[in-house]
Coordinates of C-alpha atoms in Angstrom, one line a residue:
M20 CA -104.3 -51.5 -34.2
L21 CA -105.4 -52.2 -30.6
Q22 CA -105.1 -48.4 -29.8
P23 CA -108.0 -47.0 -31.8
W24 CA -110.2 -50.0 -30.6
L25 CA -109.5 -49.0 -27.0
R26 CA -110.1 -45.5 -27.6
R27 CA -113.7 -46.4 -29.1
T28 CA -114.4 -48.6 -26.1
A29 CA -112.9 -47.3 -23.2
P30 CA -115.7 -44.6 -22.7
L31 CA -118.3 -47.2 -22.8
V32 CA -116.6 -49.7 -20.5
T33 CA -116.0 -46.8 -18.1
A34 CA -119.6 -45.9 -18.4
L35 CA -120.7 -49.6 -17.3
A36 CA -118.2 -49.4 -14.4
I37 CA -119.8 -46.2 -13.5
T38 CA -123.4 -47.8 -14.0
A39 CA -122.4 -50.9 -11.7
C40 CA -121.1 -48.5 -9.1
G41 CA -124.7 -46.7 -9.0
G42 CA -126.4 -49.9 -9.0
L43 CA -124.3 -50.7 -6.0
L44 CA -125.4 -47.6 -4.3
R45 CA -128.9 -48.3 -4.8
L46 CA -128.5 -51.5 -3.3
D47 CA -126.9 -50.1 -0.4
A48 CA -129.8 -47.6 0.1
L49 CA -132.3 -50.5 -0.3
V50 CA -130.7 -52.5 2.3
E51 CA -130.6 -49.4 4.7
R52 CA -134.3 -48.7 4.2
Y53 CA -135.7 -52.2 3.9
G54 CA -133.2 -54.6 5.4
P55 CA -131.3 -57.5 3.7
V56 CA -132.8 -60.0 1.8
D57 CA -132.0 -63.7 3.3
S58 CA -133.6 -65.7 0.2
P59 CA -132.6 -66.9 -2.3
R60 CA -128.8 -67.1 -2.3
W61 CA -127.9 -64.5 -4.7
A62 CA -130.1 -61.7 -3.3
R63 CA -128.7 -62.9 0.3
T64 CA -125.0 -62.5 -1.2
L65 CA -125.8 -59.1 -2.7
T66 CA -127.7 -57.4 0.2
H67 CA -125.4 -58.6 3.0
N68 CA -122.3 -57.4 1.5
A69 CA -123.7 -54.2 -0.3
P70 CA -122.9 -52.0 2.5
R71 CA -119.3 -53.0 2.7
W72 CA -118.9 -52.6 -1.0
A73 CA -120.7 -49.2 -1.2
S74 CA -118.8 -47.6 1.5
P75 CA -116.0 -46.0 -0.2
L76 CA -118.6 -44.9 -3.0
K77 CA -120.8 -42.8 -0.9
P78 CA -120.5 -39.9 1.3
P79 CA -121.3 -39.9 5.3
S80 CA -124.5 -37.7 4.4
H81 CA -126.1 -40.4 2.2
Q82 CA -128.2 -42.1 4.8
W83 CA -131.7 -43.5 4.8
Q84 CA -134.0 -44.5 7.6
R85 CA -135.2 -48.0 8.0
I86 CA -138.9 -48.3 7.1
A87 CA -140.7 -50.5 9.7
I88 CA -143.8 -51.3 7.7
P89 CA -142.8 -50.6 3.9
Y90 CA -145.0 -50.1 1.0
V91 CA -148.0 -48.8 3.1
G92 CA -150.2 -46.6 0.9
G93 CA -149.3 -45.1 -2.5
D94 CA -148.5 -46.9 -5.8
P95 CA -145.8 -49.4 -4.8
I96 CA -148.1 -51.4 -3.0
N97 CA -150.7 -51.5 -5.9
Y98 CA -147.7 -52.4 -8.3
L99 CA -147.2 -55.4 -6.3
R100 CA -150.7 -56.5 -6.2
F101 CA -151.1 -55.8 -9.8
A102 CA -147.9 -57.9 -10.8
R103 CA -149.0 -60.6 -8.9
E104 CA -152.5 -60.5 -10.5
M105 CA -151.2 -59.8 -13.8
Q106 CA -152.5 -62.5 -16.6
S107 CA -150.9 -61.5 -19.6
F108 CA -148.5 -58.7 -21.1
Y109 CA -151.4 -56.9 -22.8
Q110 CA -154.0 -57.4 -20.5
P111 CA -156.3 -54.5 -20.2
H112 CA -155.6 -52.5 -17.1
V113 CA -155.3 -48.9 -15.7
R114 CA -151.6 -49.5 -15.4
E115 CA -149.5 -50.0 -18.4
P116 CA -147.7 -53.4 -18.4
V117 CA -144.0 -52.8 -18.7
F118 CA -143.3 -52.0 -14.9
L119 CA -145.6 -54.4 -13.6
A120 CA -143.9 -57.3 -15.7
V121 CA -140.6 -56.1 -14.5
T122 CA -141.7 -56.3 -11.0
R123 CA -143.7 -59.8 -11.6
M124 CA -140.1 -60.8 -12.8
F125 CA -138.3 -59.9 -9.6
L126 CA -141.2 -61.6 -7.7
R127 CA -140.2 -64.8 -9.1
L128 CA -136.6 -64.1 -8.5
L129 CA -137.2 -63.4 -5.0
N130 CA -139.6 -65.8 -3.7
D131 CA -142.4 -63.4 -4.1
A132 CA -141.2 -61.1 -1.5
D133 CA -142.6 -57.6 -1.4
V134 CA -139.1 -56.0 -1.7
A135 CA -139.3 -57.1 -5.3
V136 CA -141.0 -54.0 -6.2
S137 CA -137.9 -52.0 -4.8
F138 CA -135.4 -54.1 -6.8
A139 CA -137.7 -53.4 -9.9
S140 CA -137.4 -49.6 -9.5
A141 CA -133.5 -50.0 -8.6
A142 CA -133.1 -51.9 -11.9
G143 CA -134.7 -48.9 -13.9
S144 CA -132.7 -46.3 -11.8
T145 CA -129.5 -48.1 -12.8
L146 CA -130.3 -48.5 -16.2
A147 CA -131.0 -44.7 -16.5
I148 CA -127.3 -44.0 -15.6
L149 CA -126.1 -46.1 -18.8
G150 CA -129.0 -44.2 -20.7
A151 CA -127.6 -41.0 -19.4
Y152 CA -124.1 -41.5 -20.9
L153 CA -125.4 -42.6 -24.0
V154 CA -127.3 -39.5 -24.5
A155 CA -124.7 -37.1 -23.2
A156 CA -122.3 -38.7 -25.3
A157 CA -124.4 -38.5 -28.5
V158 CA -125.3 -34.6 -27.8
V159 CA -121.9 -33.4 -26.4
S160 CA -119.2 -35.9 -26.1
P161 CA -118.2 -39.3 -24.6
A162 CA -116.1 -37.4 -21.9
A163 CA -119.3 -35.4 -21.0
G164 CA -121.4 -38.5 -21.0
L165 CA -119.1 -40.1 -18.3
V166 CA -119.5 -37.0 -16.4
V167 CA -123.1 -37.0 -16.4
A168 CA -123.5 -40.9 -15.8
S169 CA -121.2 -40.2 -12.6
L170 CA -123.6 -37.3 -11.4
M171 CA -126.5 -39.7 -12.0
A172 CA -124.8 -42.5 -10.1
G173 CA -124.4 -40.8 -6.8
E174 CA -127.2 -38.1 -6.8
Y175 CA -129.1 -38.5 -3.3
H176 CA -132.6 -37.9 -4.6
L177 CA -132.2 -40.2 -7.5
I178 CA -131.0 -43.1 -5.5
T179 CA -133.8 -42.3 -2.6
W180 CA -136.6 -42.4 -5.3
G181 CA -135.0 -45.2 -7.1
I182 CA -135.3 -47.8 -4.3
D183 CA -138.9 -47.2 -3.1
G184 CA -140.7 -49.1 -5.8
W185 CA -142.0 -46.5 -8.2
R186 CA -142.4 -46.9 -11.9
D187 CA -140.6 -43.4 -12.6
D188 CA -137.2 -44.8 -12.8
T189 CA -138.1 -47.4 -15.5
F190 CA -139.7 -44.5 -17.5
M191 CA -136.6 -42.4 -17.2
A192 CA -134.3 -45.2 -18.4
L193 CA -136.6 -45.7 -21.5
L194 CA -136.9 -42.3 -22.2
L195 CA -133.3 -41.8 -22.3
L196 CA -132.8 -45.0 -24.5
T197 CA -135.7 -43.6 -26.7
L198 CA -134.0 -40.4 -27.2
W199 CA -130.6 -42.1 -27.8
G200 CA -132.4 -44.2 -30.4
L201 CA -133.8 -41.0 -32.1
L202 CA -130.1 -39.4 -32.0
R203 CA -128.6 -42.4 -33.7
L204 CA -131.4 -42.5 -36.3
R205 CA -131.0 -38.6 -36.9
R206 CA -127.1 -39.2 -37.3
Q207 CA -127.3 -42.6 -39.4
P208 CA -130.8 -42.9 -40.7
T209 CA -130.6 -47.0 -41.1
F210 CA -133.2 -49.5 -40.3
A211 CA -131.3 -50.8 -37.5
H212 CA -131.4 -47.3 -35.6
A213 CA -135.3 -47.1 -36.7
L214 CA -136.0 -50.5 -35.1
L215 CA -133.8 -49.2 -31.9
A216 CA -135.8 -46.1 -31.7
G217 CA -139.1 -47.4 -32.3
S218 CA -138.8 -50.4 -29.8
A219 CA -137.6 -48.2 -27.1
A220 CA -140.3 -45.7 -27.8
G221 CA -143.0 -48.6 -27.5
L222 CA -141.6 -49.7 -24.4
A223 CA -141.5 -46.2 -23.1
C224 CA -145.1 -45.8 -23.8
L225 CA -146.0 -49.1 -22.3
T226 CA -144.4 -47.7 -19.1
R227 CA -146.3 -44.5 -19.2
I228 CA -148.7 -44.1 -22.2
T229 CA -148.3 -40.3 -21.7
A230 CA -144.7 -40.9 -23.6
L231 CA -146.6 -40.3 -26.8
S232 CA -146.3 -36.6 -25.9
F233 CA -142.6 -36.8 -26.6
V234 CA -142.4 -39.8 -29.1
L235 CA -144.8 -38.1 -31.7
P236 CA -143.1 -34.6 -31.7
A237 CA -139.6 -36.3 -31.8
L238 CA -140.3 -38.4 -34.8
A239 CA -141.8 -35.2 -36.7
L240 CA -138.7 -33.2 -35.9
L241 CA -136.5 -36.1 -37.7
V242 CA -138.3 -34.9 -40.5
I243 CA -138.5 -31.2 -40.1
D244 CA -134.8 -30.9 -39.3
A245 CA -133.4 -33.2 -42.1
P246 CA -131.4 -31.6 -44.8
R247 CA -133.4 -31.1 -47.7
G248 CA -131.8 -33.9 -50.0
E249 CA -132.2 -36.5 -47.0
R250 CA -135.8 -35.5 -46.0
R251 CA -137.7 -38.4 -47.9
H252 CA -135.3 -40.9 -46.5
R253 CA -135.5 -39.6 -43.2
A254 CA -139.3 -39.4 -43.1
A255 CA -139.6 -43.1 -44.4
L256 CA -137.2 -44.5 -41.6
A257 CA -139.1 -41.9 -39.1
G258 CA -142.7 -43.6 -40.1
L259 CA -140.7 -47.1 -39.8
A260 CA -139.8 -46.2 -36.2
G261 CA -143.5 -45.1 -35.8
V262 CA -144.8 -48.4 -37.0
I263 CA -142.4 -50.3 -34.9
C264 CA -143.6 -48.2 -31.7
G265 CA -147.3 -48.7 -33.0
A266 CA -146.9 -52.4 -33.3
I267 CA -145.7 -52.5 -29.7
V268 CA -148.3 -50.1 -28.2
I269 CA -151.6 -51.0 -30.2
P270 CA -152.3 -54.4 -28.8
Y271 CA -152.4 -52.7 -25.1
L272 CA -154.7 -50.1 -26.8
V273 CA -156.9 -52.3 -28.4
S274 CA -157.1 -54.6 -25.3
C275 CA -158.2 -51.8 -23.1
A276 CA -160.8 -50.5 -25.8
L277 CA -162.3 -54.2 -25.9
A278 CA -162.5 -54.5 -22.2
T279 CA -163.4 -50.8 -21.2
G280 CA -164.5 -48.9 -24.2
D281 CA -161.5 -46.7 -23.6
P282 CA -158.2 -47.4 -25.2
F283 CA -156.5 -44.5 -23.0
I284 CA -158.0 -45.8 -19.8
A285 CA -154.4 -45.7 -18.4
I286 CA -154.5 -41.9 -18.6
N287 CA -158.1 -40.9 -18.2
Y288 CA -158.9 -43.2 -15.1
H289 CA -156.6 -40.9 -13.2
T290 CA -158.6 -37.8 -13.9
S291 CA -160.6 -38.6 -10.7
Y292 CA -157.8 -38.4 -8.5
Y293 CA -156.9 -34.9 -9.7
R294 CA -160.5 -34.0 -9.3
F295 CA -161.0 -35.2 -6.1
G296 CA -157.6 -33.3 -5.1
E297 CA -159.4 -30.0 -6.4
G298 CA -162.7 -30.6 -4.6
L299 CA -164.5 -31.2 -7.8
P300 CA -166.9 -34.1 -8.6
A301 CA -165.0 -37.1 -9.3
K302 CA -167.5 -39.9 -9.5
Q303 CA -168.2 -39.8 -13.1
P304 CA -165.5 -40.9 -15.7
M305 CA -163.8 -37.9 -17.5
S306 CA -161.1 -38.1 -20.1
A307 CA -157.7 -36.2 -19.6
A308 CA -158.5 -34.0 -22.6
A309 CA -161.9 -33.0 -21.2
Y310 CA -160.3 -32.3 -17.9
I311 CA -157.6 -30.2 -19.3
G312 CA -160.3 -28.4 -21.7
A313 CA -162.5 -27.6 -18.8
K314 CA -159.3 -26.0 -17.1
L315 CA -158.8 -24.0 -20.1
A316 CA -162.5 -22.9 -20.5
G317 CA -162.9 -22.0 -16.8
H318 CA -159.7 -20.1 -16.1
P319 CA -157.7 -20.0 -19.0
I320 CA -155.2 -17.7 -17.8
H321 CA -154.6 -19.6 -14.7
A322 CA -154.3 -22.8 -16.5
V323 CA -151.6 -21.1 -19.1
D324 CA -149.9 -20.1 -16.1
T325 CA -149.6 -23.5 -14.6
A326 CA -148.6 -25.2 -17.6
F327 CA -146.0 -22.4 -18.2
Q328 CA -144.6 -23.2 -14.8
G329 CA -145.0 -27.0 -15.3
L330 CA -142.9 -26.8 -18.4
T331 CA -140.2 -24.4 -17.3
V332 CA -139.8 -23.3 -13.7
Q333 CA -141.0 -26.3 -11.4
P334 CA -139.2 -29.2 -12.9
F335 CA -136.0 -27.2 -13.1
L336 CA -135.7 -25.5 -9.7
N337 CA -136.3 -28.6 -7.7
K338 CA -133.3 -30.4 -9.2
F339 CA -129.4 -30.2 -8.5
Q340 CA -129.8 -30.5 -4.9
G341 CA -128.6 -34.1 -4.3
F342 CA -124.7 -33.4 -4.7
E343 CA -123.7 -31.6 -1.5
G344 CA -122.7 -34.7 0.1
Y345 CA -119.8 -34.9 -2.3
A346 CA -118.9 -31.4 -2.5
P347 CA -120.4 -27.9 -1.7
H348 CA -122.0 -25.6 -4.7
I349 CA -121.9 -28.3 -7.2
G350 CA -125.6 -28.1 -7.6
T351 CA -125.5 -24.2 -7.9
L352 CA -122.7 -24.5 -10.7
L353 CA -124.7 -27.3 -12.4
M354 CA -128.0 -25.3 -12.2
W355 CA -126.7 -22.3 -14.0
T356 CA -125.0 -24.1 -16.5
A357 CA -127.8 -26.1 -17.3
A358 CA -129.7 -22.8 -17.7
A359 CA -127.2 -21.4 -20.3
G360 CA -126.9 -24.9 -22.1
L361 CA -130.7 -24.9 -22.4
L362 CA -130.5 -21.6 -24.2
A363 CA -127.3 -23.0 -26.4
L364 CA -129.0 -26.4 -27.3
P365 CA -131.0 -25.0 -30.2
F366 CA -128.0 -24.3 -32.3
A367 CA -127.0 -28.0 -32.3
P368 CA -129.3 -30.4 -34.3
A369 CA -128.7 -33.1 -31.3
G370 CA -129.4 -30.4 -29.0
R371 CA -132.9 -29.5 -30.7
M372 CA -133.8 -33.3 -30.5
L373 CA -133.1 -33.3 -26.8
L374 CA -134.9 -30.1 -26.3
I375 CA -138.2 -31.5 -28.0
V376 CA -138.1 -34.5 -25.8
L377 CA -137.5 -32.6 -22.6
V378 CA -140.2 -30.0 -23.2
A379 CA -142.8 -32.4 -24.7
S380 CA -142.2 -34.9 -22.0
L381 CA -143.4 -32.6 -19.4
V382 CA -146.7 -31.9 -21.1
P383 CA -148.6 -34.2 -19.2
Y384 CA -147.3 -32.9 -15.8
A385 CA -147.6 -29.4 -16.6
F386 CA -151.4 -28.8 -15.9
T387 CA -151.6 -31.1 -12.8
W388 CA -148.2 -30.4 -11.0
N389 CA -150.0 -27.9 -8.4
V390 CA -152.9 -30.5 -7.6
S391 CA -152.8 -32.7 -4.6
S392 CA -149.5 -34.9 -5.1
G393 CA -149.0 -34.0 -8.7
G394 CA -145.9 -32.0 -8.0
E395 CA -143.9 -34.9 -6.4
W396 CA -140.3 -34.8 -7.4
R397 CA -140.5 -38.1 -9.2
F398 CA -142.8 -36.9 -11.7
T399 CA -140.0 -35.1 -13.6
M400 CA -137.1 -36.9 -12.6
H401 CA -136.9 -38.0 -16.1
V402 CA -135.8 -34.7 -17.3
Y403 CA -133.0 -34.4 -14.8
P404 CA -130.4 -36.2 -16.9
L405 CA -131.4 -34.0 -19.8
Y406 CA -130.7 -30.8 -17.8
L407 CA -127.3 -32.4 -16.6
S408 CA -126.5 -33.0 -20.4
A409 CA -127.3 -29.4 -21.0
A410 CA -124.9 -28.2 -18.2
L411 CA -122.1 -30.4 -19.7
F412 CA -123.2 -28.9 -23.2
A413 CA -122.6 -25.3 -21.8
I414 CA -119.3 -26.3 -20.0
E415 CA -117.8 -28.0 -22.7
G416 CA -118.8 -25.3 -25.3
A417 CA -117.3 -22.5 -23.0
V418 CA -114.1 -24.6 -22.8
R419 CA -113.8 -25.1 -26.5
G420 CA -114.7 -21.3 -27.2
A421 CA -112.1 -20.2 -24.7
A422 CA -109.4 -22.6 -26.4
A423 CA -110.4 -21.2 -29.8
L424 CA -110.1 -17.7 -28.8
W425 CA -106.6 -18.5 -27.2
R426 CA -105.3 -20.0 -30.3
S427 CA -106.4 -17.1 -32.5
G428 CA -104.6 -14.4 -30.4
G429 CA -107.9 -13.1 -28.8
R430 CA -109.5 -12.2 -32.2
L431 CA -113.3 -12.9 -32.1
P432 CA -114.3 -15.1 -35.0
S433 CA -116.9 -13.6 -37.3
V434 CA -120.5 -14.8 -36.8
P435 CA -122.7 -15.6 -39.9
R436 CA -125.7 -13.6 -40.4
R437 CA -128.0 -16.7 -40.2
R438 CA -126.4 -17.3 -36.7
V439 CA -126.9 -13.8 -35.5
V440 CA -130.5 -14.1 -36.2
A441 CA -130.8 -17.5 -34.6
I442 CA -129.2 -16.2 -31.5
G443 CA -131.4 -13.1 -31.4
A444 CA -134.6 -15.5 -31.7
V445 CA -133.5 -17.5 -28.8
A446 CA -132.9 -14.4 -26.8
A447 CA -136.3 -13.2 -27.8
V448 CA -138.1 -16.4 -26.6
A449 CA -135.9 -16.2 -23.4
A450 CA -137.2 -12.6 -22.8
L451 CA -140.8 -13.5 -23.5
G452 CA -140.4 -16.4 -21.2
W453 CA -139.1 -14.1 -18.2
A454 CA -141.8 -11.6 -19.3
A455 CA -144.4 -14.3 -18.8
Y456 CA -143.0 -15.5 -15.6
V457 CA -143.1 -12.1 -14.0
T458 CA -146.5 -10.7 -15.5
L459 CA -148.8 -13.8 -15.7
P460 CA -149.4 -13.8 -11.9
W461 CA -151.0 -10.4 -12.0
F462 CA -153.3 -11.6 -14.9
V463 CA -154.0 -14.8 -12.5
V464 CA -155.2 -12.8 -9.5
R465 CA -157.2 -10.4 -11.9
E466 CA -159.1 -13.8 -13.4
A467 CA -159.8 -14.9 -10.1
V468 CA -161.2 -11.5 -8.7
A469 CA -163.2 -11.1 -11.9
S470 CA -164.8 -14.7 -11.4
G471 CA -165.8 -13.7 -7.8
E472 CA -163.2 -16.1 -6.2
D473 CA -161.0 -15.6 -3.2
V474 CA -157.4 -15.3 -4.1
S475 CA -154.3 -14.4 -2.4
I476 CA -151.3 -12.3 -3.3
E477 CA -148.5 -14.0 -1.8
T478 CA -144.9 -12.9 -1.1
G479 CA -142.4 -14.8 -3.1
A480 CA -140.3 -15.2 -6.4
R481 CA -143.0 -14.0 -8.7
D482 CA -144.7 -11.1 -6.5
R483 CA -142.8 -8.1 -8.2
L484 CA -145.9 -6.6 -9.8
F485 CA -147.8 -6.4 -6.8
F486 CA -145.1 -4.8 -4.6
G487 CA -143.8 -1.3 -4.9
A488 CA -140.0 -0.3 -4.5
G489 CA -140.3 0.3 -0.8
W490 CA -140.3 -3.5 -0.1
L491 CA -137.1 -5.8 0.8
P492 CA -136.9 -8.9 -1.3
P493 CA -138.8 -12.1 -0.1
H494 CA -137.4 -13.9 2.6
D495 CA -138.1 -17.4 4.2
D496 CA -139.1 -16.7 7.8
G497 CA -141.1 -20.0 8.6
V498 CA -143.5 -18.5 5.8
T499 CA -142.0 -16.2 2.9
V500 CA -142.5 -12.5 4.1
R501 CA -141.5 -9.2 2.7
V502 CA -140.5 -6.5 5.1
S503 CA -141.2 -2.8 4.3
A504 CA -138.2 -0.5 4.3
V505 CA -139.8 3.0 3.8
A506 CA -142.5 4.6 5.8
R507 CA -145.1 4.3 2.9
A508 CA -144.8 0.9 1.3
A509 CA -147.3 0.3 -1.4
I510 CA -149.0 -3.0 -2.4
F511 CA -150.9 -2.9 -5.8
L512 CA -154.2 -4.9 -6.3
P513 CA -155.6 -5.7 -9.8
L514 CA -159.4 -5.0 -9.4
P515 CA -161.3 -5.6 -12.7
V516 CA -164.5 -3.4 -11.9
R517 CA -165.5 -0.9 -9.8
R518 CA -167.3 -2.3 -6.6
T519 CA -167.0 -2.9 -3.1
Y520 CA -164.0 -5.3 -2.2
E521 CA -162.8 -6.9 1.2
V522 CA -159.4 -7.8 1.5
V523 CA -157.6 -9.6 4.4
V524 CA -154.1 -8.4 5.4
R525 CA -151.8 -10.7 7.1
L526 CA -148.9 -8.9 8.7
D527 CA -146.8 -8.0 11.9
P528 CA -144.8 -5.3 13.1
A529 CA -141.3 -5.8 12.2
V530 CA -140.5 -4.5 15.6
P531 CA -143.4 -5.0 18.0
E532 CA -141.7 -3.5 20.9
R533 CA -141.6 -0.2 19.2
Q534 CA -144.6 -0.2 16.5
H535 CA -148.1 -0.5 17.7
R536 CA -150.2 1.0 14.8
V537 CA -150.3 0.9 11.1
S538 CA -152.3 3.4 8.9
V539 CA -153.8 1.9 5.6
L540 CA -154.5 4.2 2.6
F541 CA -156.3 2.9 -0.5
N542 CA -155.8 4.9 -3.6
R543 CA -154.3 7.7 -1.4
Q544 CA -157.3 8.0 0.9
L545 CA -157.1 6.9 4.5
L546 CA -159.0 3.8 5.1
G547 CA -158.3 3.7 9.1
S548 CA -155.5 3.0 11.5
L549 CA -155.1 -0.5 12.8
P550 CA -153.8 -1.5 16.4
L551 CA -151.3 -4.0 15.7
T552 CA -151.5 -7.2 18.0
V553 CA -148.7 -9.7 18.2
D554 CA -149.0 -13.4 18.7
A555 CA -146.0 -15.8 18.6
R556 CA -148.2 -18.5 17.2
R557 CA -149.7 -16.8 14.3
M558 CA -149.3 -13.6 12.0
G559 CA -151.9 -10.9 12.4
S560 CA -155.0 -10.9 10.5
Y561 CA -156.7 -7.5 9.7
R562 CA -159.9 -7.4 7.3
L563 CA -160.4 -4.3 5.2
R564 CA -163.2 -3.0 3.2
L565 CA -162.3 -1.0 0.1
P566 CA -165.3 1.2 -0.8
A567 CA -166.6 1.1 -4.4
T568 CA -166.1 5.0 -4.6
Q569 CA -162.5 4.7 -4.0
V570 CA -162.0 1.7 -6.4
K571 CA -160.7 2.2 -10.0
S572 CA -160.8 -0.4 -12.8
G573 CA -157.4 -2.0 -13.1
R574 CA -154.4 -1.2 -10.7
N575 CA -155.1 -0.1 -7.2
E576 CA -152.8 1.0 -4.5
L577 CA -152.9 0.0 -0.9
L578 CA -150.3 2.0 1.4
L579 CA -149.1 0.6 4.7
V580 CA -147.8 3.4 6.9
P581 CA -146.6 2.0 10.4
D582 CA -146.6 4.7 13.2
V583 CA -142.9 4.6 13.4
M584 CA -139.8 3.0 11.6
A585 CA -137.3 1.2 13.5
M586 CA -133.8 -0.3 13.1
A587 CA -133.6 -4.1 12.3
G588 CA -130.8 -4.3 14.8
S589 CA -133.4 -3.5 17.7
A590 CA -135.7 -6.5 16.6
A591 CA -135.8 -10.2 17.8
P592 CA -133.5 -12.7 15.9
H593 CA -136.0 -13.0 13.2
L594 CA -134.5 -9.8 11.5
G595 CA -131.0 -11.0 12.1
W596 CA -130.6 -11.6 8.1
L597 CA -130.7 -7.7 7.9
A598 CA -128.0 -5.2 8.6
P599 CA -128.5 -3.6 11.9
A600 CA -129.0 -0.2 10.6
Q601 CA -131.5 -1.1 8.2
E602 CA -135.0 0.8 8.7
V603 CA -137.9 -1.6 9.1
G604 CA -141.6 -1.2 9.0
V605 CA -144.0 -4.2 8.8
R606 CA -143.6 -8.1 8.1
L607 CA -146.3 -8.7 5.3
W608 CA -147.4 -12.4 4.4
Y609 CA -150.0 -12.1 1.9
V610 CA -152.9 -9.8 1.2
R611 CA -156.1 -12.0 0.3
I612 CA -159.0 -10.5 -2.0
L613 CA -162.2 -12.0 -0.8
G614 CA -164.7 -13.2 -3.4
L615 CA -168.4 -12.2 -3.9
A616 CA -169.9 -14.6 -1.5
K617 CA -167.8 -13.1 1.3

């Protein structure tokens, strides 16, 4: 009788222990960065003992520098001020109330010390560990949930951001609890689970009102993804969850509407920051919808490309780097398995819910990640545990598949036609995504040139349509460069109309001691021969005029021909990453096409 109960409760108890360890690591980091707290007694006991208690849990690389004057600039100092000024939970304000209320609670517990804001964010970061376990256990398995929770507990960047007084950790925790509630509601459509999902969703919205971007699609998916016979019942409970969420959120929206005339002031107020960051007029109020609409109307291809990267590439590639202190290559393994898991998740009902929350929650970030500080790591930390869950989904699926194949004596199981079609659809979507990743930069540059603006063709991960086969892959050499490996290396320029253009080419000879000139051909006609100069402080800059008589509407070719090719082994250490016998010509940073005003 006791054994089944232990099997049911042991994973949760273990998850709570892992959460406590993660909280201890955050407390230790808080002490390293902000110093111990001497009052009240409970805080003194915790902060003075945290380094000793946490020592067995953290690797030597997990170190933080003491901040002499904390909370100078940025949101945390404002959270402290707003929390101290807070008159009521539903007060009209440009900051949603949940994190302010949590900070105010810690201010009371800590005798009004500023470090309360760090305790508030650390509490959210710690709660997110348990939330990650609950989600991964629901989508994959309890064992996978424990692995995800362990990864969350010790990840360096999560700990670092989690003690600095931002609200993003609290938002991550509430997103995870909302997703867990939705998964429970999908699996067991009951009033209790609707109450859980709706309440968590409401609190998530009152941490960031932009949480509506994932709450509404997730509730819709509950209905769309329901078996035909259960759709009406599921719709009623999804509606109930939505009503509960609305009951929690609407008083805040009404309060803001009555005081400011704008129920969504918490979103719209901040467009001035992003407009200022783009050098646009920022004094007059502007809604987020109008701001995004102006981007789509003015530069639709650039806006779509920005959103595409913000939904897919940017939030993914800047994760998985905080585990190296424990063991090498953990991050690389997790990144590739997470990518595989994201492709596999659509085949599981719970996986589809995770995916819709993941993608939809990134929508508010997608259009502004490249503006000012809009790309900070914290803005997408909430999807990190979802990526980790996807990684464990792939790993556990691979293990189960291998075990099934072993049991069957190596005979592959038959795949239903419907599953084959679904696999083909996912593969097609992945292929289209890859094609968009590769091709959109070409059209972004073309759009800017057509608008008469300056635009740069930069070397990097997405430059392949601009460079011919004669270039080596991009390499970080202080700046990202490409090195030509053939005597005639081509750069392709998207020029929409036939007119005179001016371009600036930033390059250096790969081997300055041997290479002194480079000939430039445009559409196979000689433009001239450039004498190459070398300056250790900056890469060479050469301005070229492309005559209208030689320009084609569409793809144009710029050829760089150094006076001699040299061996990489004869160059300075900056080419040490190449084989000594590799022939090299020039090192190119970027080509800038100047606008009409130039």
